[in-house]
CSV table of C-alpha atoms in Angstrom, one decimal:
chain,number,residue,atom,x,y,z
A,455,MET,CA,12.0,9.9,8.2
A,456,LYS,CA,8.7,8.2,9.0
A,457,TYR,CA,8.5,5.8,5.9
A,458,ARG,CA,10.8,5.9,3.3
A,459,ARG,CA,11.9,8.4,0.2
A,460,LEU,CA,10.0,8.2,-2.9
A,461,THR,CA,11.5,6.6,-5.9
A,462,LYS,CA,13.3,8.7,-8.5
A,463,GLU,CA,9.9,7.2,-10.8
A,464,GLN,CA,7.7,8.5,-8.4
A,465,PHE,CA,9.7,11.7,-7.7
A,466,GLU,CA,9.4,12.5,-11.4
A,467,GLU,CA,5.6,11.5,-11.4
A,468,LEU,CA,5.5,13.9,-8.8
A,469,HIS,CA,7.5,17.0,-10.1
A,470,GLN,CA,4.9,19.5,-9.9
A,471,GLU,CA,4.4,18.6,-6.4
A,472,PHE,CA,7.7,18.8,-5.5
A,473,ILE,CA,7.9,22.2,-7.3
A,474,ASN,CA,5.0,23.4,-4.9
A,475,PHE,CA,6.3,22.3,-1.8
A,476,LEU,CA,10.0,23.7,-2.4
A,477,ALA,CA,7.8,27.1,-3.2
A,478,THR,CA,6.0,26.8,0.7
A,479,GLN,CA,9.3,26.6,1.5
A,480,SER,CA,10.3,29.5,0.0
A,481,ILE,CA,13.1,28.0,-2.0
A,482,THR,CA,13.2,28.6,-5.7
A,483,HIS,CA,14.6,26.8,-8.6
A,484,GLU,CA,18.0,28.4,-8.5
A,485,GLU,CA,18.1,27.9,-4.8
A,486,TRP,CA,17.3,24.1,-5.1
A,487,THR,CA,20.4,23.9,-7.4
A,488,ASN,CA,22.7,25.5,-4.7
A,489,LEU,CA,21.6,23.3,-2.0
A,490,LYS,CA,21.8,20.2,-3.8
A,491,ALA,CA,25.3,21.2,-5.1
A,492,ASN,CA,26.7,22.7,-1.8
A,493,LYS,CA,24.5,21.6,1.3
A,494,ALA,CA,23.4,17.9,0.1
A,495,GLU,CA,22.3,16.9,3.4
A,496,LEU,CA,20.0,19.7,3.8
A,497,ALA,CA,18.8,18.9,0.1
A,498,GLU,CA,18.5,15.1,1.4
A,499,THR,CA,16.4,16.4,4.4
A,500,GLU,CA,13.9,18.3,1.9
A,501,LEU,CA,13.5,15.2,-0.4
A,502,ASP,CA,13.1,13.0,3.2
A,503,VAL,CA,10.0,15.7,4.2
A,504,PHE,CA,8.2,15.8,0.9
A,505,SER,CA,8.4,12.0,0.9
A,506,ASP,CA,7.1,11.6,4.3
A,507,LEU,CA,3.9,14.4,3.4
A,508,ILE,CA,3.3,12.3,0.0
A,509,TRP,CA,3.1,8.9,1.8
A,510,GLU,CA,1.0,10.8,4.7
A,511,GLY,CA,-1.5,11.8,2.1
A,512,VAL,CA,-1.9,8.3,0.4
A,513,LEU,CA,-1.8,6.5,3.6
A,514,ASN,CA,-4.7,8.5,4.9
A,515,GLN,CA,-6.8,8.0,2.1
A,516,ALA,CA,-6.1,4.1,1.8
A,517,GLU,CA,-8.8,2.1,2.7
A,518,TYR,CA,-8.4,-1.2,1.1
A,519,LEU,CA,-4.8,-3.3,0.9
A,520,GLU,CA,-4.4,-6.5,-0.6
A,521,HIS,CA,-1.9,-9.0,-0.2
A,522,PHE,CA,-1.2,-12.3,-3.1
A,523,ALA,CA,1.0,-15.1,-1.7
A,524,PRO,CA,1.0,-18.5,-3.9
A,525,GLN,CA,-1.7,-20.3,-1.6
A,526,HIS,CA,-3.0,-17.1,0.1
A,527,MET,CA,-4.9,-14.0,-0.7
A,528,TYR,CA,-5.1,-11.4,2.1
A,529,LEU,CA,-7.7,-8.7,1.7
A,530,PHE,CA,-8.2,-5.6,4.1
A,531,HIS,CA,-10.5,-2.7,4.4
A,532,LEU,CA,-8.6,-0.2,6.4
A,533,ASP,CA,-11.5,0.9,9.1
A,534,GLU,CA,-11.3,3.6,11.1
A,535,LYS,CA,-10.8,2.0,14.4
A,536,SER,CA,-9.0,-1.3,12.9
A,537,MET,CA,-8.3,-3.4,9.8
A,538,LEU,CA,-10.6,-5.8,8.7
A,539,ALA,CA,-9.1,-8.8,7.1
A,540,ILE,CA,-10.4,-11.9,4.9
A,541,VAL,CA,-7.8,-14.3,3.9
A,542,VAL,CA,-8.4,-17.2,1.3
A,543,ASN,CA,-6.1,-19.8,2.0
A,544,VAL,CA,-6.3,-22.6,-1.0
A,545,LYS,CA,-5.1,-25.9,0.7
A,546,ASN,CA,-3.7,-27.3,-2.7
A,547,ASP,CA,-0.2,-27.0,-3.1
A,548,GLU,CA,-0.4,-27.6,-6.9
A,549,VAL,CA,-2.2,-24.3,-7.1
A,550,ASP,CA,-0.7,-20.9,-7.4
A,551,ILE,CA,-3.2,-18.3,-7.4
A,552,THR,CA,-0.4,-15.3,-8.0
A,553,THR,CA,-0.2,-17.3,-11.8
A,554,LYS,CA,-3.1,-16.6,-14.2
A,555,GLU,CA,-4.1,-20.3,-14.5
A,556,GLY,CA,-4.0,-20.4,-10.3
A,557,TYR,CA,-6.1,-17.7,-10.1
A,558,ASN,CA,-8.5,-18.9,-12.4
A,559,TRP,CA,-8.9,-22.1,-10.8
A,560,LEU,CA,-9.8,-20.1,-7.6
A,561,ARG,CA,-12.4,-18.5,-9.5
A,562,GLU,CA,-13.8,-21.4,-10.8
A,563,ASN,CA,-13.4,-23.5,-7.2
A,564,LEU,CA,-14.4,-21.0,-4.6
A,565,MET,CA,-17.0,-23.3,-2.9
A,566,ASP,CA,-14.3,-26.5,-2.9
A,567,GLU,CA,-13.1,-28.1,0.3
A,568,GLN,CA,-10.0,-26.9,-0.5
A,569,VAL,CA,-10.8,-23.1,-0.2
A,570,GLU,CA,-10.8,-21.7,3.0
A,571,PHE,CA,-12.0,-18.5,4.3
A,572,LEU,CA,-11.2,-16.4,7.5
A,573,GLN,CA,-12.0,-13.3,8.9
A,574,ALA,CA,-10.6,-11.4,11.5
A,575,ASP,CA,-9.9,-8.0,12.9
A,576,LYS,CA,-7.2,-6.3,14.5
A,577,GLU,CA,-6.5,-3.2,15.8
A,578,TYR,CA,-4.3,-0.2,14.9
A,579,THR,CA,-1.3,0.4,17.4
A,580,GLU,CA,-1.0,4.0,18.1
A,581,ASP,CA,0.3,4.5,14.4
A,582,LYS,CA,-2.6,3.6,12.0
A,583,ASN,CA,-0.7,5.2,9.0
A,584,LEU,CA,2.3,3.7,9.7
A,585,ASP,CA,0.6,0.2,10.6
A,586,LYS,CA,-0.7,0.6,7.0
A,587,PHE,CA,3.0,1.6,5.2
A,588,LYS,CA,4.4,-1.3,7.0
A,589,MET,CA,1.9,-3.8,5.1
A,590,ILE,CA,2.7,-1.9,1.6
A,591,GLU,CA,6.2,-2.4,2.7
A,592,GLN,CA,5.7,-6.0,3.3
A,593,GLY,CA,3.9,-6.5,-0.4
A,594,ALA,CA,0.6,-5.3,0.0
A,595,VAL,CA,-0.9,-2.7,-2.8
A,596,ILE,CA,-3.6,-0.1,-2.3
A,597,THR,CA,-6.6,-0.8,-4.2
A,598,LYS,CA,-10.2,0.1,-4.4
A,599,GLY,CA,-11.6,-2.8,-2.6
A,600,ASP,CA,-13.4,-4.9,-5.4
A,601,LEU,CA,-12.0,-8.3,-4.1
A,602,TYR,CA,-12.4,-7.4,-0.5
A,603,LYS,CA,-16.4,-6.3,-1.3
A,604,TYR,CA,-16.9,-9.4,-3.5
A,605,PHE,CA,-15.5,-12.0,-0.6
A,606,ASP,CA,-17.4,-10.1,2.1
A,607,ASN,CA,-20.9,-10.2,0.0
A,608,LEU,CA,-19.9,-14.1,-0.8
A,609,ILE,CA,-19.4,-14.9,3.2
A,610,ASN,CA,-20.9,-13.0,5.1
């Protein structure tokens, strides 16, 4: 398996897509029930293949990622050739931007000397989607990029 198996909740959300996936494999509902009961290992393999297909589609579409820590905001634009990053560092240990109060403090104090902006870019490895996936596994979430675009306009 390249990524990780979808959660039970994700499988439930993608129920119809999974049915369609089984149909492309010429597996009927009856055959799927039989596989689960009598050939669990093969059924597990089908779940893994479907999970990888879903992840691959999601990662191909992902353009922006965000990751928040108490004193850091990591914003990524997933360009064709590299990941462009904007990092917002809060140099005030009393502020936690993962809380509503801390985030509001940041909004009101963007130009304060306790707020630092950094930019970087990093080339992908040979597997761009795996790079994206690893970031998601570390806590990043896929977004529409509103914060990235806002800070990009602010500092550039």
